[in-house]
Amino acid sequence: MKKTLDEILYLVEKPARYIGGEVNSVMKDDLETKVRVGFGFPDVYEVAMSHLGMQILYGLQNTIEGVYCERVFSPWTDMESQMRENDIELFTLETKTPIKELDLLSFTLQYELSYTNILNMLDLGNIPFRSKDRTEGDPIIFAGGPCAYNPEPIAEIMDLFVLGEGEEVNVELIELYKTHKQNGFARKDFLEAAAKIEGIYVPSLYEVTYNDDQTIASFGPIHENASPTVTKRIVQDMDNVYYPENFLVPFIDIVHDRAVLEVFRGCTAGCRFCQAGMIYRPIREKSVDTILNLAKKMIESTGYDEVALSSLSTMDYSQIEKLIYKMIEDSEKDKIGISLPSLRLDSFSVEVLEEIQKVRKTGLTFAPEAGTQRLRDVINKGVTEENIFNTLEQVFTEGWNRVKLYFMMGLPTETYEDLDGINEIGNRTTHLYKTIQSPKKKGGVTVTISTACFVPKPFTPFQWQKQDAMETFIEKQKYLREIITNKKVKFNYHEAQSSYLEAVFARGDRRLNEVLIKAYELGCKFDGWQEHFSYDKWMEAFEICDIDSMFYTSRERTLEEIFPWDFIDVGVKKKFLWREWEHALNGEVTPDCRNNCVACGITQVFNSGGFC
Ligand code: SF4
């Protein structure tokens, strides 16, 4: 006899992942609901619930009259087995509605290796994988998020994509749906109408052809409503844009269990490997008053005792010291901790750090990214050895003794000298700690060196660059393992095989849809989780589909090549990225453009105000 949902919850590891009902989750009256929306996150609850975009869009979409937005996350494998065994379809967390009954279901694309989880969720919901196979009774399936800036590898799966920041465009899309539903909904008409909204890409309205050498010959619209260029959406006014005061508070531990306050969007540092630094331009800040006001309300509504100040580089917030002093003043009596998720080595302010330390002290993370100045110049990471060691000296003097240092391997022009440089930074750091004379010093030092394998991303100056071969990555990892002999330095690294697959999909084209579906059919899911990732199954899928995965990773591109993402206008222009690529190869640095514009192109598209 089949079990019910209530019964299977007793049989899974963490039932709280599936029950909903958390503080600040939204329940609505059925009668008032005209449009039912699902916010899908293709990973397990603990990851999904830590995502700021989920908190924003869940809250925002529930403010729209007549709309009910519920959450849909990937069930962990134990739950999935129970659901399949007992014929339970994937359901929303709030009302346990099968996802097939929703009107719209969105997915946020944070990581290329979560794509098979989207297929798994559709499969569990009995929804056809491909847009062309879905019929009037199926929900509209769409996606947004950073990976949507190259939508092509999942273009046949999505009915549409939302490009850029979601606060305005998602509302416009849902309102359009509402109107179509009132007037007798027809899927095709809705998609054609949606294509007219700025920032919306409907893949079925575009056609792509290929050259004999497999590169793209042409890419363009085949319907009058579809524009040859889709321009990303940005929010202009960060003080008045919706921000959730009522964060959802989970019953169980999640990856980041705290209130998160976004202080600004965009970045002007110009690191050449960083996609976020290019696609989220221009810089737009919230005012100190807005942030303080939100912090107060969030603490009241959630009971959290920690607020993370979030952005791409929070120390670059123009009012950072004022903000921190005010926050400390407001929160000290309640022992509210303030955390800064990542710190830049150049703009580091020890004064700010001291203020935070008064309340709570945690480990610190820095990202020099490369082991030598030469390579840091190539990637335009504007930090010097002096910056690094001055900062470390100050934090050690203040009593910190745990630091994590992030690096990338396989950056353009990298040599073994650059890897030696990583080891030297580790050794110099532990040596520096020994020399520190400070009453605040406690115990020994722990330095963790983490290396990731470099993945060239669209809309960066390195989008033309090939990725290191997997054997090269493995050799380099082995080399670092051998040379890092300092007992106070821990070394860890990211597996090369998953970075390879990430690189294939990051710059992939429409032909990868077939491979993705085949890989899922072969059993791939939770590819971002090492224990589930099967490189062999993926390679089998490429073979069955007769597609050479190395086409996407192992060749340098020419300036003339048409990229699958060229039709998207992110503001920053291709000619600027090419210029930066040439500067990189010459080891020439481009300073932070905050004080000296280097004409990336963003102002030609957006009258952005702010620093531009
Ligand atoms: S327009 Fe100028 S200042 Fe603004 S992000 Fe681009 S380069 Fe920087």
Coordinates of C-alpha atoms and ligand atoms in Angstrom, one line a residue:
M1 CA 0.0 0.0 0.0
K2 CA 1.3 3.5 -0.9
K3 CA 2.2 5.8 2.0
T4 CA 1.0 9.3 2.4
L5 CA 3.3 12.4 2.6
D6 CA 2.8 12.5 6.4
E7 CA 3.9 8.9 6.7
I8 CA 7.0 9.2 4.6
L9 CA 8.2 12.2 6.6
Y10 CA 8.9 9.8 9.4
L11 CA 11.2 7.8 7.2
V12 CA 13.5 10.6 5.9
E13 CA 16.6 12.2 7.4
K14 CA 15.4 15.8 7.9
P15 CA 11.6 16.1 7.7
A16 CA 11.8 19.8 8.4
R17 CA 13.1 20.3 4.9
Y18 CA 9.6 19.5 3.6
I19 CA 7.1 20.7 6.0
G20 CA 7.1 24.5 5.5
G21 CA 5.3 26.6 8.2
E22 CA 8.5 28.4 9.3
V23 CA 8.4 31.9 10.9
N24 CA 7.4 34.4 8.2
S25 CA 6.4 31.9 5.7
V26 CA 3.3 33.1 3.9
M27 CA -0.2 31.4 4.0
K28 CA -2.9 32.9 1.8
D29 CA -6.6 32.4 1.3
D30 CA -7.4 30.2 -1.7
L31 CA -10.3 32.4 -2.7
E32 CA -8.1 35.5 -3.2
T33 CA -5.5 33.7 -5.2
K34 CA -5.7 34.2 -9.0
V35 CA -2.2 33.3 -10.0
R36 CA -0.1 30.6 -8.3
V37 CA 3.6 30.9 -8.6
G38 CA 6.4 28.6 -7.5
F39 CA 9.9 29.8 -6.6
G40 CA 12.1 26.9 -7.5
F41 CA 15.6 26.4 -6.2
P42 CA 17.4 23.4 -7.7
D43 CA 19.2 22.3 -4.5
V44 CA 18.5 21.1 -1.1
Y45 CA 16.5 23.1 1.5
E46 CA 19.6 24.3 3.5
V47 CA 21.2 25.8 0.4
A48 CA 17.9 27.2 -1.0
M49 CA 17.0 28.9 2.3
S50 CA 20.4 30.6 2.5
H51 CA 19.8 32.4 -0.8
L52 CA 19.1 36.1 -0.7
G53 CA 17.4 36.2 -4.1
M54 CA 14.9 33.6 -2.8
Q55 CA 14.0 35.7 0.2
I56 CA 13.6 38.8 -2.0
L57 CA 11.5 37.3 -4.7
Y58 CA 9.4 35.1 -2.4
G59 CA 8.5 38.1 -0.3
L60 CA 8.0 40.5 -3.2
Q61 CA 5.8 38.2 -5.3
N62 CA 3.6 37.6 -2.3
T63 CA 2.9 41.3 -2.1
I64 CA 1.3 41.3 -5.5
E65 CA -2.5 41.3 -5.2
G66 CA -4.1 38.0 -6.1
V67 CA -0.8 36.2 -6.4
Y68 CA 0.5 33.4 -4.1
C69 CA 4.1 32.5 -4.3
E70 CA 5.3 29.2 -2.7
R71 CA 8.7 27.6 -2.5
V72 CA 9.8 24.4 -4.3
F73 CA 13.2 23.0 -3.5
S74 CA 15.0 19.8 -4.5
P75 CA 14.2 16.9 -2.2
W76 CA 17.2 15.2 -0.9
T77 CA 17.8 11.7 -2.3
D78 CA 16.2 9.8 0.6
M79 CA 13.0 11.9 0.2
E80 CA 13.0 11.5 -3.5
S81 CA 13.2 7.7 -3.2
Q82 CA 10.2 7.7 -0.9
M83 CA 8.3 10.1 -3.2
R84 CA 8.9 7.9 -6.2
E85 CA 8.0 4.7 -4.3
N86 CA 4.8 6.1 -3.1
D87 CA 3.8 8.1 -6.2
I88 CA 4.0 11.5 -4.5
E89 CA 4.6 14.3 -6.9
L90 CA 6.9 17.2 -6.1
F91 CA 4.9 19.7 -4.1
T92 CA 5.1 23.3 -2.8
L93 CA 6.3 23.8 0.8
E94 CA 3.5 26.0 1.8
T95 CA 0.4 24.2 0.7
K96 CA 1.8 20.9 -0.5
T97 CA 0.3 21.5 -3.9
P98 CA 1.7 19.4 -6.8
I99 CA 3.8 21.7 -8.9
K100 CA 2.0 20.7 -12.0
E101 CA -1.0 22.7 -10.7
L102 CA 1.0 26.0 -10.5
D103 CA 0.6 28.7 -13.1
L104 CA 4.2 29.7 -13.2
L105 CA 7.3 28.0 -11.9
S106 CA 10.6 29.8 -11.9
F107 CA 14.1 28.4 -11.2
T108 CA 17.1 30.4 -10.0
L109 CA 20.2 29.5 -11.9
Q110 CA 23.1 30.0 -9.4
Y111 CA 25.4 27.2 -10.6
E112 CA 25.7 25.3 -13.9
L113 CA 25.9 22.0 -12.0
S114 CA 22.4 22.4 -10.6
Y115 CA 20.8 22.0 -14.1
T116 CA 20.1 18.2 -13.7
N117 CA 18.3 19.0 -10.5
I118 CA 15.9 21.2 -12.5
L119 CA 15.1 18.2 -14.7
N120 CA 14.7 16.0 -11.6
M121 CA 12.2 18.5 -10.1
L122 CA 10.2 18.6 -13.4
D123 CA 10.3 14.8 -13.6
L124 CA 9.1 14.5 -10.0
G125 CA 6.3 17.0 -10.9
N126 CA 5.3 15.1 -14.0
I127 CA 6.1 18.1 -16.2
P128 CA 7.7 17.5 -19.6
F129 CA 11.3 18.6 -19.8
R130 CA 11.2 20.5 -23.1
S131 CA 9.2 23.6 -23.6
K132 CA 7.9 22.4 -26.9
D133 CA 6.4 19.3 -25.2
R134 CA 4.5 21.2 -22.6
T135 CA 0.8 21.8 -23.2
E136 CA -1.9 24.3 -21.9
G137 CA -2.3 22.5 -18.6
D138 CA 1.4 22.8 -17.7
P139 CA 2.9 25.7 -15.8
I140 CA 5.1 28.2 -17.6
I141 CA 8.6 27.3 -16.6
F142 CA 11.2 30.1 -16.5
A143 CA 14.5 30.9 -15.1
G144 CA 16.7 33.8 -14.0
G145 CA 19.9 34.3 -12.0
P146 CA 23.6 34.7 -13.0
C147 CA 23.8 31.5 -15.1
A148 CA 20.9 32.9 -17.2
Y149 CA 23.4 35.2 -18.8
N150 CA 24.2 32.3 -21.0
P151 CA 20.8 30.7 -21.2
E152 CA 21.5 28.5 -24.2
P153 CA 22.5 25.2 -22.6
I154 CA 19.0 25.0 -21.1
A155 CA 17.1 27.1 -23.7
E156 CA 15.0 24.2 -24.8
I157 CA 13.9 23.4 -21.3
M158 CA 12.8 26.9 -20.3
D159 CA 9.7 28.6 -21.7
L160 CA 11.4 31.9 -21.0
F161 CA 14.3 33.6 -19.1
V162 CA 14.3 36.8 -17.0
L163 CA 17.6 38.6 -17.6
G164 CA 18.9 40.9 -14.9
E165 CA 17.5 42.0 -11.6
G166 CA 14.1 40.5 -10.9
E167 CA 12.2 43.0 -8.7
E168 CA 10.5 44.8 -11.5
V169 CA 10.4 42.4 -14.4
N170 CA 9.0 39.4 -12.4
V171 CA 6.1 41.6 -11.3
E172 CA 5.5 42.7 -14.9
L173 CA 5.6 39.1 -16.1
I174 CA 3.1 37.9 -13.4
E175 CA 0.8 40.8 -14.1
L176 CA 0.9 39.8 -17.8
Y177 CA 0.0 36.3 -16.9
K178 CA -2.9 37.5 -14.7
T179 CA -4.3 39.4 -17.7
H180 CA -3.9 36.5 -20.0
K181 CA -5.5 34.1 -17.5
Q182 CA -8.5 36.4 -17.1
N183 CA -8.9 36.5 -20.9
G184 CA -8.6 32.8 -21.6
F185 CA -5.0 31.7 -21.4
A186 CA -3.2 30.4 -24.4
R187 CA 0.4 29.4 -23.9
K188 CA 1.8 30.5 -27.3
D189 CA 0.1 33.9 -27.1
F190 CA 1.4 34.5 -23.6
L191 CA 5.0 33.7 -24.5
E192 CA 4.8 35.9 -27.6
A193 CA 3.5 38.7 -25.5
A194 CA 6.1 38.1 -22.8
A195 CA 8.9 38.5 -25.4
K196 CA 7.9 42.2 -25.6
I197 CA 8.8 42.9 -22.0
E198 CA 12.3 44.3 -21.7
G199 CA 14.7 41.7 -20.1
I200 CA 12.6 38.7 -21.2
Y201 CA 14.1 36.1 -23.6
V202 CA 11.8 33.5 -25.1
P203 CA 14.1 30.9 -26.7
S204 CA 11.5 29.3 -29.0
L205 CA 11.2 32.7 -30.8
Y206 CA 14.9 32.5 -31.9
E207 CA 16.9 30.4 -34.2
V208 CA 20.5 29.4 -34.2
T209 CA 22.6 27.9 -37.1
Y210 CA 26.1 26.5 -37.0
N211 CA 29.3 26.6 -39.2
D212 CA 31.1 23.4 -40.2
D213 CA 33.6 24.0 -37.5
Q214 CA 30.8 23.9 -34.9
T215 CA 30.9 27.6 -34.1
I216 CA 27.7 29.6 -34.4
A217 CA 26.9 30.9 -37.9
S218 CA 23.9 33.0 -37.0
F219 CA 21.6 33.6 -34.0
G220 CA 18.5 35.7 -34.2
P221 CA 14.7 36.2 -33.8
I222 CA 12.1 34.4 -35.9
H223 CA 9.2 36.3 -34.5
E224 CA 8.3 40.0 -34.7
N225 CA 7.9 40.3 -31.0
A226 CA 11.4 39.0 -30.2
S227 CA 14.1 41.6 -30.3
P228 CA 17.6 40.8 -31.7
T229 CA 19.0 42.1 -28.5
V230 CA 17.7 41.4 -25.0
T231 CA 18.7 44.1 -22.5
K232 CA 19.2 43.0 -18.9
R233 CA 17.0 44.7 -16.3
I234 CA 18.4 46.8 -13.5
V235 CA 16.7 48.5 -10.5
Q236 CA 17.6 52.2 -10.3
D237 CA 16.5 53.1 -6.8
M238 CA 18.0 50.9 -4.2
D239 CA 16.3 52.8 -1.3
N240 CA 12.8 52.2 -2.6
V241 CA 13.1 48.8 -4.2
Y242 CA 11.3 46.0 -2.2
Y243 CA 13.5 44.3 0.4
P244 CA 12.1 41.6 2.7
E245 CA 11.9 42.7 6.3
N246 CA 10.4 39.4 7.2
F247 CA 13.1 36.9 6.4
L248 CA 12.0 33.3 6.5
V249 CA 13.5 31.6 9.6
P250 CA 14.2 27.9 9.2
F251 CA 13.5 25.2 11.9
I252 CA 16.8 23.5 11.1
D253 CA 20.4 24.7 10.6
I254 CA 21.0 26.0 7.1
V255 CA 24.2 27.1 5.3
H256 CA 23.9 30.8 6.2
D257 CA 21.5 31.1 9.2
R258 CA 21.3 34.9 9.7
A259 CA 19.6 38.0 8.5
V260 CA 21.2 39.3 5.3
L261 CA 21.2 43.0 4.4
E262 CA 22.2 43.9 0.9
V263 CA 24.1 47.2 1.0
F264 CA 24.8 47.8 -2.7
R265 CA 24.8 46.2 -6.1
G266 CA 27.5 46.3 -8.7
C267 CA 31.3 46.5 -8.5
T268 CA 33.9 48.6 -10.2
A269 CA 37.1 46.8 -9.3
G270 CA 37.3 45.2 -12.7
C271 CA 38.7 41.8 -11.8
R272 CA 39.0 40.1 -15.2
F273 CA 37.9 36.6 -14.1
C274 CA 34.8 37.8 -12.3
Q275 CA 31.5 37.6 -14.1
A276 CA 29.5 39.2 -11.2
G277 CA 31.8 42.3 -11.5
M278 CA 30.7 42.8 -15.1
I279 CA 27.1 41.7 -15.2
Y280 CA 25.9 43.5 -12.1
R281 CA 27.2 46.9 -13.0
P282 CA 26.6 49.8 -12.4
I283 CA 27.1 50.4 -8.7
R284 CA 23.9 51.4 -6.8
E285 CA 23.9 51.8 -3.1
K286 CA 21.3 51.8 -0.4
S287 CA 21.6 54.8 2.0
V288 CA 22.8 54.3 5.6
D289 CA 19.4 55.2 6.9
T290 CA 17.6 52.6 4.7
I291 CA 20.0 49.9 5.9
L292 CA 19.7 50.8 9.5
N293 CA 16.0 50.8 9.3
L294 CA 15.9 47.5 7.6
A295 CA 18.3 46.0 10.1
K296 CA 16.1 46.9 13.0
K297 CA 13.0 45.5 11.4
M298 CA 14.7 42.3 10.3
I299 CA 16.0 41.6 13.8
E300 CA 12.6 42.3 15.3
S301 CA 10.8 40.0 12.8
T302 CA 13.2 37.1 12.8
G303 CA 14.9 37.0 16.2
Y304 CA 18.3 36.6 14.5
D305 CA 21.3 37.7 16.5
E306 CA 23.5 38.2 13.4
V307 CA 23.3 40.5 10.4
A308 CA 25.4 39.9 7.3
L309 CA 26.2 43.0 5.2
S310 CA 26.1 41.6 1.7
S311 CA 27.4 42.8 -1.6
L312 CA 30.2 41.9 -4.0
S313 CA 32.6 43.8 -1.9
T314 CA 31.1 45.3 1.2
M315 CA 34.2 47.2 2.3
D316 CA 33.8 49.3 -0.8
Y317 CA 30.5 50.7 0.4
S318 CA 31.1 54.4 0.3
Q319 CA 29.7 54.9 3.9
I320 CA 31.1 51.7 5.4
E321 CA 32.6 53.2 8.6
K322 CA 29.5 55.3 9.3
L323 CA 27.3 52.3 8.8
I324 CA 29.2 50.0 11.0
Y325 CA 29.5 52.6 13.9
K326 CA 25.8 53.2 13.7
M327 CA 24.9 49.5 13.6
I328 CA 27.2 48.8 16.5
E329 CA 25.6 51.6 18.4
D330 CA 22.1 50.4 17.7
S331 CA 22.8 46.7 18.3
E332 CA 25.5 46.4 21.0
K333 CA 23.1 46.1 23.9
D334 CA 21.3 43.2 22.2
K335 CA 24.6 41.6 21.3
I336 CA 23.8 41.5 17.6
G337 CA 26.8 40.4 15.5
I338 CA 27.7 42.0 12.2
S339 CA 29.4 39.9 9.6
L340 CA 31.0 40.8 6.3
P341 CA 31.0 37.8 4.1
S342 CA 34.2 38.7 2.2
L343 CA 36.9 41.2 2.7
R344 CA 39.0 42.9 0.1
L345 CA 42.7 43.1 1.0
D346 CA 43.2 46.6 -0.5
S347 CA 40.4 48.6 1.0
F348 CA 40.6 46.9 4.4
S349 CA 39.8 49.1 7.3
V350 CA 41.1 47.8 10.6
E351 CA 39.1 50.4 12.4
V352 CA 35.9 48.8 11.0
L353 CA 37.2 45.4 11.9
E354 CA 37.9 46.4 15.5
E355 CA 34.4 47.7 15.8
I356 CA 33.0 44.4 14.7
Q357 CA 35.3 42.5 17.0
K358 CA 33.9 44.3 20.0
V359 CA 30.9 42.1 19.6
R360 CA 32.1 38.9 18.1
K361 CA 35.1 37.5 16.4
T362 CA 35.0 35.0 13.6
G363 CA 37.6 33.6 11.1
L364 CA 38.6 35.9 8.3
T365 CA 38.6 35.1 4.6
F366 CA 40.7 36.9 2.0
A367 CA 41.1 36.3 -1.7
P368 CA 44.5 37.1 -3.2
E369 CA 43.4 34.9 -6.1
A370 CA 46.9 34.5 -7.5
G371 CA 50.3 33.7 -6.0
T372 CA 52.4 36.4 -7.7
Q373 CA 52.1 40.1 -8.5
R374 CA 52.6 39.3 -12.2
L375 CA 49.5 37.1 -12.3
R376 CA 47.5 39.4 -10.1
D377 CA 48.1 42.1 -12.6
V378 CA 47.0 39.8 -15.4
I379 CA 43.7 39.2 -13.7
N380 CA 43.5 42.8 -12.5
K381 CA 43.2 41.9 -8.9
G382 CA 44.3 45.2 -7.5
V383 CA 46.2 44.0 -4.5
T384 CA 49.9 44.0 -3.8
E385 CA 52.0 41.8 -1.4
E386 CA 52.2 44.9 0.8
N387 CA 48.4 45.1 0.9
I388 CA 48.2 41.4 1.8
F389 CA 50.8 41.4 4.6
N390 CA 49.9 44.8 6.0
T391 CA 46.3 43.6 6.4
L392 CA 47.3 40.3 7.9
E393 CA 49.7 42.0 10.3
Q394 CA 46.8 44.2 11.5
V395 CA 44.3 41.5 11.9
F396 CA 46.8 39.3 13.8
T397 CA 47.6 42.2 16.0
E398 CA 43.9 42.6 16.7
G399 CA 43.8 39.0 17.9
W400 CA 42.6 37.0 14.9
N401 CA 44.4 33.7 14.4
R402 CA 42.4 31.9 11.7
V403 CA 42.6 33.1 8.1
K404 CA 41.4 31.5 4.9
L405 CA 43.2 32.5 1.7
Y406 CA 41.4 31.8 -1.7
F407 CA 43.3 31.3 -4.9
M408 CA 42.5 30.2 -8.4
M409 CA 44.5 27.7 -10.5
G410 CA 44.7 27.7 -14.2
L411 CA 44.4 31.5 -14.7
P412 CA 45.5 32.7 -18.1
T413 CA 49.3 32.8 -18.4
E414 CA 49.8 30.9 -15.1
T415 CA 53.2 29.2 -14.6
Y416 CA 54.6 27.0 -11.8
E417 CA 56.2 30.1 -10.4
D418 CA 52.7 31.4 -9.6
L419 CA 51.9 28.2 -7.8
D420 CA 55.2 28.6 -5.8
G421 CA 53.8 32.0 -4.9
I422 CA 50.7 30.5 -3.3
N423 CA 52.9 28.4 -1.1
E424 CA 55.1 31.4 -0.3
I425 CA 52.1 33.5 0.8
G426 CA 51.1 30.7 3.1
N427 CA 54.6 30.4 4.6
R428 CA 55.0 34.2 5.0
T429 CA 51.6 34.4 6.7
T430 CA 52.5 31.8 9.4
H431 CA 55.9 33.4 9.8
L432 CA 54.3 36.9 10.2
Y433 CA 52.1 35.6 12.9
K434 CA 55.1 34.4 14.9
T435 CA 56.6 37.8 14.8
I436 CA 53.5 39.6 16.1
Q437 CA 53.8 41.0 19.6
S438 CA 50.3 41.8 20.8
P439 CA 48.4 41.4 24.1
K440 CA 45.4 40.3 22.1
K441 CA 47.3 37.3 20.5
K442 CA 45.8 34.0 21.4
G443 CA 47.1 30.5 20.6
G444 CA 48.7 29.4 17.3
V445 CA 47.7 30.4 13.8
T446 CA 45.7 28.4 11.3
V447 CA 46.0 29.3 7.6
T448 CA 43.8 27.6 5.1
I449 CA 44.7 27.8 1.5
S450 CA 41.8 26.9 -0.8
T451 CA 42.3 26.7 -4.6
A452 CA 39.5 26.6 -7.1
C453 CA 40.0 25.6 -10.8
F454 CA 39.5 28.6 -13.0
V455 CA 36.4 28.5 -15.2
P456 CA 36.3 31.2 -17.9
K457 CA 32.8 32.8 -17.9
P458 CA 30.7 34.7 -20.4
F459 CA 30.8 38.5 -20.2
T460 CA 34.3 38.6 -18.8
P461 CA 37.6 39.5 -20.5
F462 CA 38.5 35.9 -20.2
Q463 CA 35.5 34.7 -22.2
W464 CA 37.9 34.1 -25.1
Q465 CA 40.3 32.0 -23.1
K466 CA 40.6 28.2 -23.0
Q467 CA 40.4 26.3 -19.7
D468 CA 43.4 24.3 -18.5
A469 CA 43.1 20.6 -19.4
M470 CA 42.0 18.4 -16.6
E471 CA 45.3 16.6 -16.5
T472 CA 47.0 20.0 -16.1
F473 CA 44.8 20.9 -13.1
I474 CA 45.4 17.5 -11.5
E475 CA 49.2 18.0 -12.0
K476 CA 49.0 21.5 -10.5
Q477 CA 47.0 20.2 -7.5
K478 CA 49.5 17.5 -6.9
Y479 CA 52.4 20.0 -7.1
L480 CA 50.8 22.2 -4.6
R481 CA 50.0 19.3 -2.3
E482 CA 53.7 18.4 -2.4
I483 CA 55.2 21.8 -1.9
I484 CA 52.8 22.9 0.9
T485 CA 54.6 21.3 3.8
N486 CA 54.0 23.9 6.5
K487 CA 52.1 22.2 9.3
K488 CA 50.2 25.3 10.1
V489 CA 48.9 25.6 6.6
K490 CA 45.9 23.5 5.5
F491 CA 45.5 23.0 1.8
N492 CA 42.2 22.1 0.1
Y493 CA 41.1 22.3 -3.5
H494 CA 38.1 21.9 -5.7
E495 CA 37.8 18.8 -7.9
A496 CA 38.9 19.4 -11.5
Q497 CA 36.2 17.2 -13.0
S498 CA 33.3 19.3 -11.8
S499 CA 35.1 22.6 -12.8
Y500 CA 35.5 21.1 -16.3
L501 CA 31.8 20.4 -16.6
E502 CA 31.0 23.8 -15.2
A503 CA 33.2 25.3 -17.9
V504 CA 31.5 23.3 -20.6
F505 CA 28.1 24.6 -19.6
A506 CA 29.2 28.1 -18.7
R507 CA 30.1 28.8 -22.4
G508 CA 27.9 26.1 -23.9
D509 CA 25.3 26.4 -26.7
R510 CA 21.9 25.1 -27.4
R511 CA 23.2 21.7 -28.4
L512 CA 23.9 20.9 -24.8
N513 CA 20.2 20.6 -23.9
E514 CA 20.3 17.2 -25.4
V515 CA 23.4 16.2 -23.4
L516 CA 21.8 17.5 -20.2
I517 CA 18.7 15.5 -20.7
K518 CA 20.7 12.4 -21.6
A519 CA 23.0 12.8 -18.5
Y520 CA 19.9 13.1 -16.3
E521 CA 18.5 9.9 -17.9
L522 CA 21.7 8.2 -17.1
G523 CA 21.3 9.1 -13.4
C524 CA 23.1 12.5 -13.0
K525 CA 21.7 14.8 -10.3
F526 CA 23.1 16.9 -7.5
D527 CA 26.2 17.3 -9.6
G528 CA 27.4 20.1 -7.4
W529 CA 27.7 17.6 -4.6
Q530 CA 31.0 15.6 -4.8
E531 CA 29.4 12.4 -3.5
H532 CA 26.8 12.5 -6.2
F533 CA 28.8 13.8 -9.1
S534 CA 29.6 11.2 -11.8
Y535 CA 32.0 12.4 -14.4
D536 CA 31.8 9.1 -16.2
K537 CA 28.1 9.3 -16.7
W538 CA 28.5 12.8 -18.1
M539 CA 31.1 11.7 -20.5
E540 CA 28.8 8.8 -21.6
A541 CA 26.1 11.4 -22.2
F542 CA 28.4 13.4 -24.5
E543 CA 29.4 10.3 -26.3
I544 CA 25.8 9.1 -26.9
C545 CA 24.9 12.6 -28.2
D546 CA 28.0 12.7 -30.3
I547 CA 29.1 16.1 -28.9
D548 CA 32.7 16.8 -28.1
S549 CA 32.8 18.5 -24.7
M550 CA 36.3 19.8 -25.3
F551 CA 34.9 22.0 -28.0
Y552 CA 33.6 24.2 -25.2
T553 CA 36.8 24.3 -23.1
S554 CA 39.9 23.6 -24.9
R555 CA 40.1 26.3 -27.6
E556 CA 40.8 30.0 -27.6
R557 CA 38.1 32.0 -29.4
T558 CA 38.6 34.8 -31.9
L559 CA 37.2 38.3 -31.7
E560 CA 34.9 37.5 -34.6
E561 CA 33.3 34.4 -33.1
I562 CA 29.6 34.7 -32.3
F563 CA 29.0 33.6 -28.7
P564 CA 25.7 32.0 -27.6
W565 CA 25.2 35.0 -25.2
D566 CA 26.1 37.8 -27.6
F567 CA 22.4 38.7 -28.1
I568 CA 22.2 39.8 -24.4
D569 CA 23.1 43.4 -23.6
V570 CA 24.5 43.6 -20.1
G571 CA 25.7 47.2 -20.6
V572 CA 29.4 46.4 -20.5
K573 CA 30.4 46.1 -24.1
K574 CA 32.2 43.3 -25.9
K575 CA 34.8 45.7 -27.3
F576 CA 35.6 46.8 -23.7
L577 CA 36.0 43.2 -22.6
W578 CA 38.3 42.5 -25.6
R579 CA 40.4 45.5 -24.7
E580 CA 40.7 44.2 -21.1
W581 CA 41.7 40.8 -22.5
E582 CA 44.5 42.4 -24.4
H583 CA 45.6 44.4 -21.3
A584 CA 45.6 41.1 -19.4
L585 CA 47.9 39.4 -21.9
N586 CA 50.2 42.4 -21.6
G587 CA 50.0 42.3 -17.8
E588 CA 48.5 45.8 -17.7
V589 CA 46.4 46.9 -14.8
T590 CA 43.1 48.8 -15.2
P591 CA 42.4 50.7 -12.0
D592 CA 39.1 50.6 -10.2
C593 CA 36.9 52.8 -12.3
R594 CA 35.0 54.4 -9.4
N595 CA 37.2 57.5 -9.6
N596 CA 38.2 57.3 -13.2
C597 CA 35.8 55.9 -15.8
V598 CA 37.3 53.6 -18.3
A599 CA 34.2 53.5 -20.6
C600 CA 32.9 50.0 -20.1
G601 CA 29.7 50.9 -21.8
I602 CA 27.2 50.6 -19.0
T603 CA 26.2 54.2 -19.1
Q604 CA 25.3 54.0 -22.8
V605 CA 22.5 51.6 -21.8
F606 CA 21.5 52.7 -18.4
N607 CA 21.3 56.2 -17.1
S608 CA 22.5 54.8 -13.8
G609 CA 23.5 57.8 -11.7
G610 CA 25.6 56.6 -8.8
F611 CA 29.3 56.5 -9.5
C612 CA 29.1 56.2 -13.3
Ligands
SF4_1 S1 30.7 53.4 -16.9 FE1 32.8 53.9 -16.2 S2 32.7 54.2 -14.0 FE2 30.8 53.1 -14.6 S3 31.3 50.9 -14.3 FE3 31.8 51.4 -16.5 S4 34.0 52.0 -16.4 FE4 33.2 52.0 -14.3

